[in-house]
Every structure is written in C-alpha cells, then in structure tokens.
Coordinates of N, CA and C in Angstrom, one line a residue:
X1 N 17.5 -6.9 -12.1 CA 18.0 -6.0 -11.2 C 17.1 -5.7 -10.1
X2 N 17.3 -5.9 -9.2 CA 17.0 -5.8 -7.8 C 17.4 -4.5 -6.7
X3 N 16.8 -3.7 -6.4 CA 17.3 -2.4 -5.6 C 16.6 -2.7 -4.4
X4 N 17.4 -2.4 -3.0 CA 16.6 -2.9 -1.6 C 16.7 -1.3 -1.0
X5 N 15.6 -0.8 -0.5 CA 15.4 0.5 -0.2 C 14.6 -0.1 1.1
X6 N 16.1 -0.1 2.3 CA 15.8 -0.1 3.6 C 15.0 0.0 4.5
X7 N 14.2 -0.3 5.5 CA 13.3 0.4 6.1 C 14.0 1.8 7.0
X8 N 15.3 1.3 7.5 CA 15.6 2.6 7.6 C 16.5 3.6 7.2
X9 N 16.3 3.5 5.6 CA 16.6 4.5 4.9 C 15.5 5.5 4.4
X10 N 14.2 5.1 5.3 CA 12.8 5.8 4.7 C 12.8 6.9 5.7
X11 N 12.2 7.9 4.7 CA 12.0 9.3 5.9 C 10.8 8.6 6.7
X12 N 11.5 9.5 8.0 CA 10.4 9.3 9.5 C 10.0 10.6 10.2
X13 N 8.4 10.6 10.4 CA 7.9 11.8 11.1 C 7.4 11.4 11.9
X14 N 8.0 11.9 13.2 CA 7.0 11.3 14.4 C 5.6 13.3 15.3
X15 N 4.0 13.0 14.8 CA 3.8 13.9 15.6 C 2.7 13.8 16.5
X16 N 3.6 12.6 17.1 CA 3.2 12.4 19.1 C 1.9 11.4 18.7
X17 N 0.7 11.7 18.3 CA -0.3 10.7 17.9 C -0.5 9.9 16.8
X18 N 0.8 10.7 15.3 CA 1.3 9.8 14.5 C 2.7 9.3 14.1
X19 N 3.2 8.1 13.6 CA 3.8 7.9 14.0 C 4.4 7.0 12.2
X20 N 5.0 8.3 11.5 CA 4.8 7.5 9.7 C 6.3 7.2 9.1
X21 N 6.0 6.4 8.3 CA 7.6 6.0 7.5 C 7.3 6.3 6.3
X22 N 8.0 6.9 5.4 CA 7.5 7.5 4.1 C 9.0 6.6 3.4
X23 N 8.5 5.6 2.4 CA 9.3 4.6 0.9 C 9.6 6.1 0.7
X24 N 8.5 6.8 0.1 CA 9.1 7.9 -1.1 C 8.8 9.4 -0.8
X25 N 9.4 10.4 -1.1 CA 9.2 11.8 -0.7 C 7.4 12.0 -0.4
X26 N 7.6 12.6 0.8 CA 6.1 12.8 1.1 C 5.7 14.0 2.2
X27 N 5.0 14.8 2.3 CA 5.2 16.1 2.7 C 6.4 17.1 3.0
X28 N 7.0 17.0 4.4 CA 7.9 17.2 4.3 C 9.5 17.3 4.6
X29 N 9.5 15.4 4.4 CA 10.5 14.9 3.8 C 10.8 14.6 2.4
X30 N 11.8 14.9 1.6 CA 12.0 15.1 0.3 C 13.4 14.5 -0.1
X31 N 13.2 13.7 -1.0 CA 14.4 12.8 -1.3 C 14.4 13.0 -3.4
X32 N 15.1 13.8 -3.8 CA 15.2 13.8 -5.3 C 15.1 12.1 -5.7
X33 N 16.1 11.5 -4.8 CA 16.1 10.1 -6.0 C 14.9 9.1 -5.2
X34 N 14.1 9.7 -4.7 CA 12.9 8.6 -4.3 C 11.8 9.5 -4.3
X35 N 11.3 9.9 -5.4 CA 9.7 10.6 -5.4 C 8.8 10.0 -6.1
X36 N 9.4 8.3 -6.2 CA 7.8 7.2 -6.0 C 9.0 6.4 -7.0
X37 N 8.1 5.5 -7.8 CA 8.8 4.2 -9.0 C 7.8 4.0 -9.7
X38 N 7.7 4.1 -10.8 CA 6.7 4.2 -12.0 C 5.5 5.1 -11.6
X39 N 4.2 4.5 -11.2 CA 3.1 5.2 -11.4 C 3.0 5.0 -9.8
X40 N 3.9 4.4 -9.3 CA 3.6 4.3 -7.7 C 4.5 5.5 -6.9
X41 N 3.8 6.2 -6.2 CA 4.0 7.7 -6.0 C 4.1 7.8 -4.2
X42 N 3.1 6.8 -3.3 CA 3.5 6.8 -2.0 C 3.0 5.9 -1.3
X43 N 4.2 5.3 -0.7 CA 4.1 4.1 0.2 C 4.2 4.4 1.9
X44 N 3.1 5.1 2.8 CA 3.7 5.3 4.3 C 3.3 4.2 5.0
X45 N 4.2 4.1 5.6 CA 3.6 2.8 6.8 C 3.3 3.7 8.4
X46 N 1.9 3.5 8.7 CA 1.7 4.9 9.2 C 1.3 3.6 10.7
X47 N 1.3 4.4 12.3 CA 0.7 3.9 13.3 C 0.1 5.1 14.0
X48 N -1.3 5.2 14.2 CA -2.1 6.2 14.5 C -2.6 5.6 15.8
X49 N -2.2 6.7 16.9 CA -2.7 6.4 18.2 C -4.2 6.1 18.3
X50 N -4.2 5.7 19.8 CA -6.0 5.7 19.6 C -7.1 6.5 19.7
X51 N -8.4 6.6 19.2 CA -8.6 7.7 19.2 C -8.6 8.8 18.3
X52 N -7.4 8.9 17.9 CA -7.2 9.8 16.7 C -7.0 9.5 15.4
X53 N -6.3 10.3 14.6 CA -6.2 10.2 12.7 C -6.1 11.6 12.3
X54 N -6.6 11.3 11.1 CA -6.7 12.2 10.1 C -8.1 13.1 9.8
X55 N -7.7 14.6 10.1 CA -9.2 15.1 9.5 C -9.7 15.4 8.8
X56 N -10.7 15.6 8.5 CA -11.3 16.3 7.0 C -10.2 17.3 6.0
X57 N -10.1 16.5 4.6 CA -8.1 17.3 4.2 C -9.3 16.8 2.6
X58 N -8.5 17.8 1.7 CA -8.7 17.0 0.2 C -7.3 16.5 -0.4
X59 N -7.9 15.8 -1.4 CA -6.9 15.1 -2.6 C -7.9 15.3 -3.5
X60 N -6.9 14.7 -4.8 CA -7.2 15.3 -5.8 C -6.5 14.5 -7.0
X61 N -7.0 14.0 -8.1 CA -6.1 13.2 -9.2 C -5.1 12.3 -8.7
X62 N -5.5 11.2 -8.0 CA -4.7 9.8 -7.4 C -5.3 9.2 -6.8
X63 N -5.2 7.8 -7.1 CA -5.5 6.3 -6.6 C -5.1 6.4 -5.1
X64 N -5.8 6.2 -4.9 CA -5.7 6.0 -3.0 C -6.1 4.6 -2.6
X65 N -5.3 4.0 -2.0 CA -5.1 2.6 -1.3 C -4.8 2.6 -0.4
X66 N -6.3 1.7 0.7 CA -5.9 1.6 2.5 C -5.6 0.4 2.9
X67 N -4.3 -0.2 3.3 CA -4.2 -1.3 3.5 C -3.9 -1.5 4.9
X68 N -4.6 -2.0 6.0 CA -5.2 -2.1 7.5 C -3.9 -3.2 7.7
X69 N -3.1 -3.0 8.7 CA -2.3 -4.5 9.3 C -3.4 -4.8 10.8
X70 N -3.2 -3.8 11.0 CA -4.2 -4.0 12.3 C -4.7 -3.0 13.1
X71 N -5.6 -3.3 13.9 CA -6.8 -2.0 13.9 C -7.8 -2.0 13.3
X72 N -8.2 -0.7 13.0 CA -9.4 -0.1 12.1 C -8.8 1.2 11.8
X73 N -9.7 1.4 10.9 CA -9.7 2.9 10.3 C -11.2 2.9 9.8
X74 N -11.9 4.6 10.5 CA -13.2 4.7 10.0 C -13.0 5.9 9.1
X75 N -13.6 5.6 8.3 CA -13.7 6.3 6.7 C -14.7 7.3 6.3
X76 N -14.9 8.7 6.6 CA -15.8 9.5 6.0 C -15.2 10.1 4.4
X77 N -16.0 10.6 3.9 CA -16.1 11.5 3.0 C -17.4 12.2 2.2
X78 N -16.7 13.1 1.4 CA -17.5 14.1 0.8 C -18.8 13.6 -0.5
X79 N -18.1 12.3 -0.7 CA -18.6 11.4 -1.5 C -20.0 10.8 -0.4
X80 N -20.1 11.0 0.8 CA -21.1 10.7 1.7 C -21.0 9.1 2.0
X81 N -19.7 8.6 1.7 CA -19.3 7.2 1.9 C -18.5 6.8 3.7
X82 N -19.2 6.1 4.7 CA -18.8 5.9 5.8 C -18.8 4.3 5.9
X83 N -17.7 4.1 6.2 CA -17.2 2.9 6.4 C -15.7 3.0 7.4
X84 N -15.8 1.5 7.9 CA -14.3 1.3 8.7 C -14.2 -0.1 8.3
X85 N -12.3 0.1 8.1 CA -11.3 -0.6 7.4 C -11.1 -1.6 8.2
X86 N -10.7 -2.9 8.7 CA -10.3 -3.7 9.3 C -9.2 -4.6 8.5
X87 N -8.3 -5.3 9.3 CA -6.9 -6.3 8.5 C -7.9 -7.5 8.0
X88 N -7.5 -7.3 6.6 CA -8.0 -8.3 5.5 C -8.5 -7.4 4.8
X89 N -9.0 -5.9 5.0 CA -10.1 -5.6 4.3 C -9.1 -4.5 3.2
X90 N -9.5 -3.9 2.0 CA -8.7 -3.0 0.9 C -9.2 -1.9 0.4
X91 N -9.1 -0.9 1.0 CA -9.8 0.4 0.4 C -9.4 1.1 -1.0
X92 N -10.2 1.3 -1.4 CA -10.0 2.2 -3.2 C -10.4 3.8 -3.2
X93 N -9.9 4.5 -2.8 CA -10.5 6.0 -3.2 C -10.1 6.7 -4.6
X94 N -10.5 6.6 -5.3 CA -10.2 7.7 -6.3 C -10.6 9.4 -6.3
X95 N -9.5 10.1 -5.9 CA -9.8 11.2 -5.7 C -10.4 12.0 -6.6
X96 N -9.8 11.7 -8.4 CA -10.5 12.3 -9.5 C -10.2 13.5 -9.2
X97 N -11.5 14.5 -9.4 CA -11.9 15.5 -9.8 C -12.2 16.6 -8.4
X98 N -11.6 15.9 -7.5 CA -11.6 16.3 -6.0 C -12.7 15.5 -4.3
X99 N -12.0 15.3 -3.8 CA -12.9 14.4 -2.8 C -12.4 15.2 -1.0
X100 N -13.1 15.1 -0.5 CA -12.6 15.6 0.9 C -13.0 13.9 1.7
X101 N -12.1 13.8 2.9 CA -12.3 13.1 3.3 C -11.1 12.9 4.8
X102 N -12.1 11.9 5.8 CA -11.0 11.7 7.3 C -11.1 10.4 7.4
X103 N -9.9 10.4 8.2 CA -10.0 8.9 8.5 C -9.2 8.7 10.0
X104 N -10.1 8.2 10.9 CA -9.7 8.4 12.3 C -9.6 6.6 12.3
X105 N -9.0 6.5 13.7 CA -9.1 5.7 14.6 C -9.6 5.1 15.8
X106 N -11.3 4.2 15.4 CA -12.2 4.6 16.4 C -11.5 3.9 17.5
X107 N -10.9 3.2 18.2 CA -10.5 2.2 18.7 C -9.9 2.5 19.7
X108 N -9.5 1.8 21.2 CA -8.8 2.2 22.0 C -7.6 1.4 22.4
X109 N -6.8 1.4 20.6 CA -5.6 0.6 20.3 C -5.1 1.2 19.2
X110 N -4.0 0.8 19.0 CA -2.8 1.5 17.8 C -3.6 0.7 16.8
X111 N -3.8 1.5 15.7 CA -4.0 1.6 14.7 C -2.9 1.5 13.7
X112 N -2.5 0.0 13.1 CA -1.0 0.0 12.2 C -1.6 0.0 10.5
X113 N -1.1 0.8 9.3 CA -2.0 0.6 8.8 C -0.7 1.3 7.3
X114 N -1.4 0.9 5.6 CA 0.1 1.4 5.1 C -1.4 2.3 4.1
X115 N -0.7 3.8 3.7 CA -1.4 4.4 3.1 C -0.8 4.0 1.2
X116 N -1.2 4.3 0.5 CA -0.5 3.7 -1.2 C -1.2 4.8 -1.6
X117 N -0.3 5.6 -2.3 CA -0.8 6.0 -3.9 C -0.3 6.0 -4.7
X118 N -0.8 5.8 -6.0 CA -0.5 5.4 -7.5 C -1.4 6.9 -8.0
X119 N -0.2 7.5 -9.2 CA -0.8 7.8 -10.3 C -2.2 7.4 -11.0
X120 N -3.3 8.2 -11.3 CA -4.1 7.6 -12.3 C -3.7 7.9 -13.5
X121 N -4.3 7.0 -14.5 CA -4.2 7.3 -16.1 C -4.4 8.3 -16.9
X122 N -5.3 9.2 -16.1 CA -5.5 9.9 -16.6 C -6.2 11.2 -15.7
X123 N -5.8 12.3 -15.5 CA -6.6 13.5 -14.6 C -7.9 14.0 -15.4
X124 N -8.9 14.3 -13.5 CA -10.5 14.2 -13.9 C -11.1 13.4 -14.3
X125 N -10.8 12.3 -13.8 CA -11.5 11.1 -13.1 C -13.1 11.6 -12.4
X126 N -14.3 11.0 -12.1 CA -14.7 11.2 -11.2 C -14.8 10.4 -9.9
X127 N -14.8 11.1 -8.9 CA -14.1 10.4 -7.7 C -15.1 9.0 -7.6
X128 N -14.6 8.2 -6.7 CA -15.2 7.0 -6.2 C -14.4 5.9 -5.2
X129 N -15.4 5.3 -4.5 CA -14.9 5.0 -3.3 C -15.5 2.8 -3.7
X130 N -14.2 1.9 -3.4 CA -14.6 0.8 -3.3 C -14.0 -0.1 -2.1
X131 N -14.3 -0.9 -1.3 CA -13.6 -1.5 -0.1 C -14.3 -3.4 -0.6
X132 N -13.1 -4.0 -0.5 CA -13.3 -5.2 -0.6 C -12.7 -6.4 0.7
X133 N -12.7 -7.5 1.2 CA -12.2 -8.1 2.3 C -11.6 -9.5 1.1
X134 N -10.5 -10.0 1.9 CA -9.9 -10.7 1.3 C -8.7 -11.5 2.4
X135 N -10.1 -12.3 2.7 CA -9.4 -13.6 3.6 C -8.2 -13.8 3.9
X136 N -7.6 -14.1 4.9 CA -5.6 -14.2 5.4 C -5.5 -15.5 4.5
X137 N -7.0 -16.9 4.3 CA -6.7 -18.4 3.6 C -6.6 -17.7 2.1
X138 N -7.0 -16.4 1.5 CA -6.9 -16.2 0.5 C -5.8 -16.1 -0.4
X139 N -4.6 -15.3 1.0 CA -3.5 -14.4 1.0 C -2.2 -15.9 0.9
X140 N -2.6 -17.0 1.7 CA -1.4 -17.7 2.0 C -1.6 -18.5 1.3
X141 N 0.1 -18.5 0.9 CA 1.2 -18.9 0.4 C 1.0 -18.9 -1.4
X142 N 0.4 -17.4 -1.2 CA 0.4 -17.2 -3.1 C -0.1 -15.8 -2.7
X143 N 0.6 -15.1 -3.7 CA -0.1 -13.7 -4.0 C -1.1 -13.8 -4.8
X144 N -2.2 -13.5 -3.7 CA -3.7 -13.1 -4.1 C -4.2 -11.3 -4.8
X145 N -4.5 -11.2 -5.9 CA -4.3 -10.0 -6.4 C -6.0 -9.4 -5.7
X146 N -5.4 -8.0 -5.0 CA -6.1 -7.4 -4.5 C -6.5 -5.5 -5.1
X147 N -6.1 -6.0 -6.5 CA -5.9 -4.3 -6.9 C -5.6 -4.6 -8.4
X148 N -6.7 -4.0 -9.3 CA -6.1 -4.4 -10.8 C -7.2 -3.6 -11.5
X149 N -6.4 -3.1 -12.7 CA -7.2 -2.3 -13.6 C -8.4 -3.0 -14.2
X150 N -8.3 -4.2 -14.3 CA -9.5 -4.7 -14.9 C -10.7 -5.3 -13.9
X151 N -10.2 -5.3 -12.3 CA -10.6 -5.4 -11.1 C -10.7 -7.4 -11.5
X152 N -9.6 -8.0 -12.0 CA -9.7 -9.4 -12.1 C -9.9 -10.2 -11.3
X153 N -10.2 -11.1 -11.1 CA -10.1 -12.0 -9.5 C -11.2 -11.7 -8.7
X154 N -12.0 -10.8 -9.1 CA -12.7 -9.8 -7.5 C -12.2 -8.6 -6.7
X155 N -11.0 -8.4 -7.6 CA -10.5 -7.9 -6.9 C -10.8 -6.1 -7.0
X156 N -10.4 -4.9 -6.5 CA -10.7 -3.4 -6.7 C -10.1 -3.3 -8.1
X157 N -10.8 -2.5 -8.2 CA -10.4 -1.7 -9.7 C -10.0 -0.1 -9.3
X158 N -8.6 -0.4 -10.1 CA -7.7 0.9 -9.8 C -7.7 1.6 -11.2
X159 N -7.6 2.6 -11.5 CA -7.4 3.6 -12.8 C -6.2 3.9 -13.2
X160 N -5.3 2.7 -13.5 CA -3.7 2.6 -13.9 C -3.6 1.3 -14.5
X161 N -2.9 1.1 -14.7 CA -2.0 -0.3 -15.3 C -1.2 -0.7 -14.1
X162 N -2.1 -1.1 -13.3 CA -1.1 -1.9 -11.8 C -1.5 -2.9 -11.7
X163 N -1.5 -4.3 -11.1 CA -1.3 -5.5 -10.4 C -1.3 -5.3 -9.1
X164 N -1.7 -5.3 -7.9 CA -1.5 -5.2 -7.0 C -1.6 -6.6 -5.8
X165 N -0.5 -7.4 -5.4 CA -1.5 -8.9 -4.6 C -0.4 -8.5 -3.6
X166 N -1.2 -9.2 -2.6 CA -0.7 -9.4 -1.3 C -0.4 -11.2 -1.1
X167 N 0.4 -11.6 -0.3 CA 0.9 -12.3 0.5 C 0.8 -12.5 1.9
X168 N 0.7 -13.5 2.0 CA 1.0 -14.1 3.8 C 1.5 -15.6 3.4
X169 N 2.7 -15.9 4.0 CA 3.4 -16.6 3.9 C 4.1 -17.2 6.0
X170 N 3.8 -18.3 6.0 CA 4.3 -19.0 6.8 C 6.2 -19.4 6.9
X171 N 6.8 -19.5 8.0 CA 8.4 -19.6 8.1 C 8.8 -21.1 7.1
X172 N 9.4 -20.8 6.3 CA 9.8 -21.7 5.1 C 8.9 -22.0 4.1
X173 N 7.7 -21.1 3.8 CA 7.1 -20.8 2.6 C 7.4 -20.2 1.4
X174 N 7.5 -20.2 0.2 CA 7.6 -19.5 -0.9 C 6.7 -19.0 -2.1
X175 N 6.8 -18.8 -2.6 CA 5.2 -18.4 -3.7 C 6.4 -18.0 -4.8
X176 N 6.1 -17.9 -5.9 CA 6.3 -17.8 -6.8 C 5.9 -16.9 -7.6
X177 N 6.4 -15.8 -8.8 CA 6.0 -14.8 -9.6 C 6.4 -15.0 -10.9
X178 N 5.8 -13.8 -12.1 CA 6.5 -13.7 -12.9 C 6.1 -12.2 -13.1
X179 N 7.1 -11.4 -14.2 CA 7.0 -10.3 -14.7 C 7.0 -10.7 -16.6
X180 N 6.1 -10.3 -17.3 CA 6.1 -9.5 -18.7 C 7.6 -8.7 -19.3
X181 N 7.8 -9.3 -20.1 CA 9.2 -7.9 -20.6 C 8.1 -6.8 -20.4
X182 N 9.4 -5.9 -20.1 CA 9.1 -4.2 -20.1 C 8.2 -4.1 -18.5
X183 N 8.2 -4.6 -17.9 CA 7.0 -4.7 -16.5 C 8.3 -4.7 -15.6
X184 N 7.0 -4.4 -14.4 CA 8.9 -3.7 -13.6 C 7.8 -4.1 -12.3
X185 N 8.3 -4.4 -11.1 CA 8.0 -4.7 -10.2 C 8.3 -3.6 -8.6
X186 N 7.3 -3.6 -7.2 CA 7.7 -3.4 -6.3 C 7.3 -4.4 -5.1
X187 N 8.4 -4.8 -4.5 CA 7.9 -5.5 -3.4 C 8.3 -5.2 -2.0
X188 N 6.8 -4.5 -1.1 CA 7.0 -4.1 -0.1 C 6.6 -5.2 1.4
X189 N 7.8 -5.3 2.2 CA 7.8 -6.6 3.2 C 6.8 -5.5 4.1
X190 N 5.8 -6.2 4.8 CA 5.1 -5.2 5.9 C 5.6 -5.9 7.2
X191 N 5.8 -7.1 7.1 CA 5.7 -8.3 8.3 C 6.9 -9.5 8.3
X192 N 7.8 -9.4 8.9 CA 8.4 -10.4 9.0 C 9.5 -10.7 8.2
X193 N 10.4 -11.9 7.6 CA 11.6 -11.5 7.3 C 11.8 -12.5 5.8
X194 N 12.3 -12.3 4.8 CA 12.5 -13.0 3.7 C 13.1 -12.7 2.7
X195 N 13.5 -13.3 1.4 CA 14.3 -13.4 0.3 C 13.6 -12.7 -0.8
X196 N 14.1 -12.3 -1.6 CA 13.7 -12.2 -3.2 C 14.4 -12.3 -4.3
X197 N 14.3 -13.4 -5.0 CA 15.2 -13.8 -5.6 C 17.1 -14.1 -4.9
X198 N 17.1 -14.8 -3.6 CA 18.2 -14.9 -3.3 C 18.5 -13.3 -2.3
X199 N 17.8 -12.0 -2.7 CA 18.3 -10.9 -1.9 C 17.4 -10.7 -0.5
X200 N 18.1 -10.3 0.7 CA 17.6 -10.3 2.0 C 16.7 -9.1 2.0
X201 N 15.3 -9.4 2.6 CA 14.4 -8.5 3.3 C 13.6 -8.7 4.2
X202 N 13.2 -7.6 5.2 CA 13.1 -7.6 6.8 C 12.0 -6.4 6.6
X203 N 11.1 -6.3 7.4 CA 10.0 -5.6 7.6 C 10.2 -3.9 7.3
X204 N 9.7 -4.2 6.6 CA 9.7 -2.2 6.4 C 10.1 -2.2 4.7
X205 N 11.4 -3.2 4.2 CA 12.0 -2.7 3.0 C 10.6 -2.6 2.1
X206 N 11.4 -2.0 1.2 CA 10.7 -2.5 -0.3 C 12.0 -2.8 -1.0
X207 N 11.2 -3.0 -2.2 CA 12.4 -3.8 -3.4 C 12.0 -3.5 -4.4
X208 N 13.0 -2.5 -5.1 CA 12.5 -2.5 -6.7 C 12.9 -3.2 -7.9
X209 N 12.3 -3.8 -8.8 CA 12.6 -4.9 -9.7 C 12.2 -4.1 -11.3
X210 N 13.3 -4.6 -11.5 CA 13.4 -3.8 -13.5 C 14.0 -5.2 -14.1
X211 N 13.9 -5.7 -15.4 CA 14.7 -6.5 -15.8 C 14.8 -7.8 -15.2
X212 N 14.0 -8.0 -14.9 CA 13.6 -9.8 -14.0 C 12.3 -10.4 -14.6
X213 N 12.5 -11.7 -14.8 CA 11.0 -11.8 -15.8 C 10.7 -13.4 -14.3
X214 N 11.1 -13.8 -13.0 CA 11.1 -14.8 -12.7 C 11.2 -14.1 -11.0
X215 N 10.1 -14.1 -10.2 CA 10.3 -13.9 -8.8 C 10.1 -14.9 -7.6
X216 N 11.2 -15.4 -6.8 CA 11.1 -16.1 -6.2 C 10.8 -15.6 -4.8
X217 N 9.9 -15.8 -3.7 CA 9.7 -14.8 -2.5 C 9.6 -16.0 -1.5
X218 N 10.5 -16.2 -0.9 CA 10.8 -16.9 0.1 C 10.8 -16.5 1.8
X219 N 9.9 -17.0 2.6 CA 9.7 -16.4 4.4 C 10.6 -17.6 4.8
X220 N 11.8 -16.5 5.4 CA 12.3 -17.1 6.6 C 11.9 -16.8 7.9
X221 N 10.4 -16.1 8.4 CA 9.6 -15.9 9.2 C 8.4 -15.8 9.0
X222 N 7.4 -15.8 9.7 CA 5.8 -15.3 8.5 C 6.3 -13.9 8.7
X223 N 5.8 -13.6 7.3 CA 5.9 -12.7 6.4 C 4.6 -12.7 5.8
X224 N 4.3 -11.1 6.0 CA 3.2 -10.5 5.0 C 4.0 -9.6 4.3
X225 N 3.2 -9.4 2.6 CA 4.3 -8.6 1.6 C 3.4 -8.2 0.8
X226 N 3.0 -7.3 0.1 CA 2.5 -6.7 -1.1 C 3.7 -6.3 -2.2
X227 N 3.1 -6.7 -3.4 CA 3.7 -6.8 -4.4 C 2.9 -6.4 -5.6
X228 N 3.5 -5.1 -6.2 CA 3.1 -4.2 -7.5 C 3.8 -4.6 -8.4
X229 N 2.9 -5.0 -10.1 CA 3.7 -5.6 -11.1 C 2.8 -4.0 -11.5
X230 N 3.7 -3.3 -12.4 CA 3.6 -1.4 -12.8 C 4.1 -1.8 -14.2
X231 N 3.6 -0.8 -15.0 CA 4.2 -1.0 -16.4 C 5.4 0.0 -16.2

C-alpha cells in the first residue's frame, strides 16, 4: 500500500525571510490525520533568506536531522558545538534532556535545506550533536544509508529504530529496496521527478509505504529522495 501526500497538500508558512512546507502538523498548521508516520514526527522543507534563520530556541526529547540541498546552515548551541552544514553534509542533534540552539544562514544566498524529526526511544536522553559528509558518488544510483540506529555504514547514529539513506539518481536511473515484514516505509522526493513502485512523484511528495516488502524507485529526471525504512 502506497499513500502519495502531495507537495501541495503540505501546510505552507511564508514569514518574508522564511519560507517552509510542513509533510506533517507543525507549529501552527495542524492537520489531525498528518501529525507525523511512525516515529517520524516532522518533515519541513524550509528556504531561509540570506543572512538570516533561526535564533537561539530549545528542544527537547527528539532526533533532530539537518539535511542541506543547498547553501549552508551555521550551527550554534548550548552543547558549545559550532559548526556549518553544507549539501552532502547530515546533521544529528539529539535534544535529550534539553539543548538550546540557532541556526542561521551565513551566506549571501537562499539557503534550501529539509529540517527531520523522529521520535527517540526513549525520553532523557543526554543531548548530543554529530555531522557527517557523504559524497553525491556516494548517494548515486543506490540509497546510501545516512542515519541508523546502529550508525552502520559510517553512517549517524540516531536513538530509534530508523534507516535513513538518501539517493541521487540520474534521468532513467533506478535503485532498488526492500522492506522486512512489519517495516513500513517513507519516501520523501526533494528534487526532481519519479516512480515508486509504478506510482508518480514530483518534488516536494512524500510516500507512505505499509505492506510492501519490494521497492522499486525509478528518475524520470535527476532526482534526489530520502528514504525512511521505520518499524
């Protein structure tokens, strides 16, 4: 079973220097039948003018995932961790037990970039911060896992039972998947246009997958996609 949740069927807040698409209920747009899919709780596809972002704000008990399309993002926090995000690169915050933190846009260009959070396993965590880079030759024409509880491959270690790989795929490329019985799938297109399993997607969807043990992801344009295998 395959569910295609539109790019624009996603709430949109525009305020002047940001510019966000929210998958699932997220401040304050609120959707009963979309307040995340398993442990995956928010997907925004955010464009931050230049210059600006986000200021010093907390969180608290959730997986935080920065995934850069392009631009930068510069990274403070209370954890005394400074860093900036660049495309290729994958940020891990675990907020735990409380973290403060901003994230601007040093740059004098748009800033395109998708924020993720996942449920942790467990609340009271202690916080922690990890950023890894993972080459576009890494990414093409196979999902390279960029996000895993056991941090497999090289990849971040997240505090759930998620899978997390990315994709870049070339026009008439495909890659192949599989799911576990009981494993349930999300696949979010960031770039360009393609198939799943036979069903149409175009930049912005995601796709939710329950009851499919066989994924076929086919670019009928380059396409970049991330893809969550979630218990």
């Amino acid at each position: 079973m395959i569910y295609v949740r539109t790019s624009e069927a996603r709430g949109h807040a525009h305020h002047g220097w940001l510019d966000s698409h929210h998958t699932f209920s997220f401040s304050d747009y609120y959707d009963p039948d979309f307040m995340g899919f398993r442990s995956l709780r928010v997907i925004n596809e955010d464009t931050v003018a230049p210059r600006r972002g986000f200021s010093e704000h907390p969180h608290r008990d959730m997986e935080i995932l920065t995934y850069v399309v392009s631009g930068a993002v510069e990274h403070r926090d209370s954890m005394g961790t400074q860093a900036v995000i660049r495309p290729g690169e994958v940020q891990r915050m675990s907020a735990g037990t409380g973290v403060l933190h901003s994230e601007m846009n040093p740059l004098d260009e748009p800033l395109h970039l998708l924020q993720i959070w996942l449920l942790p396993e467990r609340q009271g965590l202690p916080p922690g911060y990890e950023q890894k880079r993972f080459e576009r030759e890494e990414r093409r024409g196979r999902f390279r896992v960029v996000a895993s509880r056991d941090g497999r491959d090289g990849s971040l270690t997240v505090h759930q039972d998620v899978v997390l790989s990315a994709t870049a795929l070339g026009e008439g490329e495909s890659v192949d998947s599989s799911l576990a019985p009981g494993r349930h799938a999300w696949l979010q297109v960031i770039q360009g246009e393609a198939t799943l399993n036979g069903v149409a997607l175009k930049a912005g969807d995601g796709a939710a997958v329950s009851e499919e043990t066989a994924l076929a992801f086919a670019a009928k344009a380059p396409t970049e996609a991330l893809l969550f295998d979630l218990a």
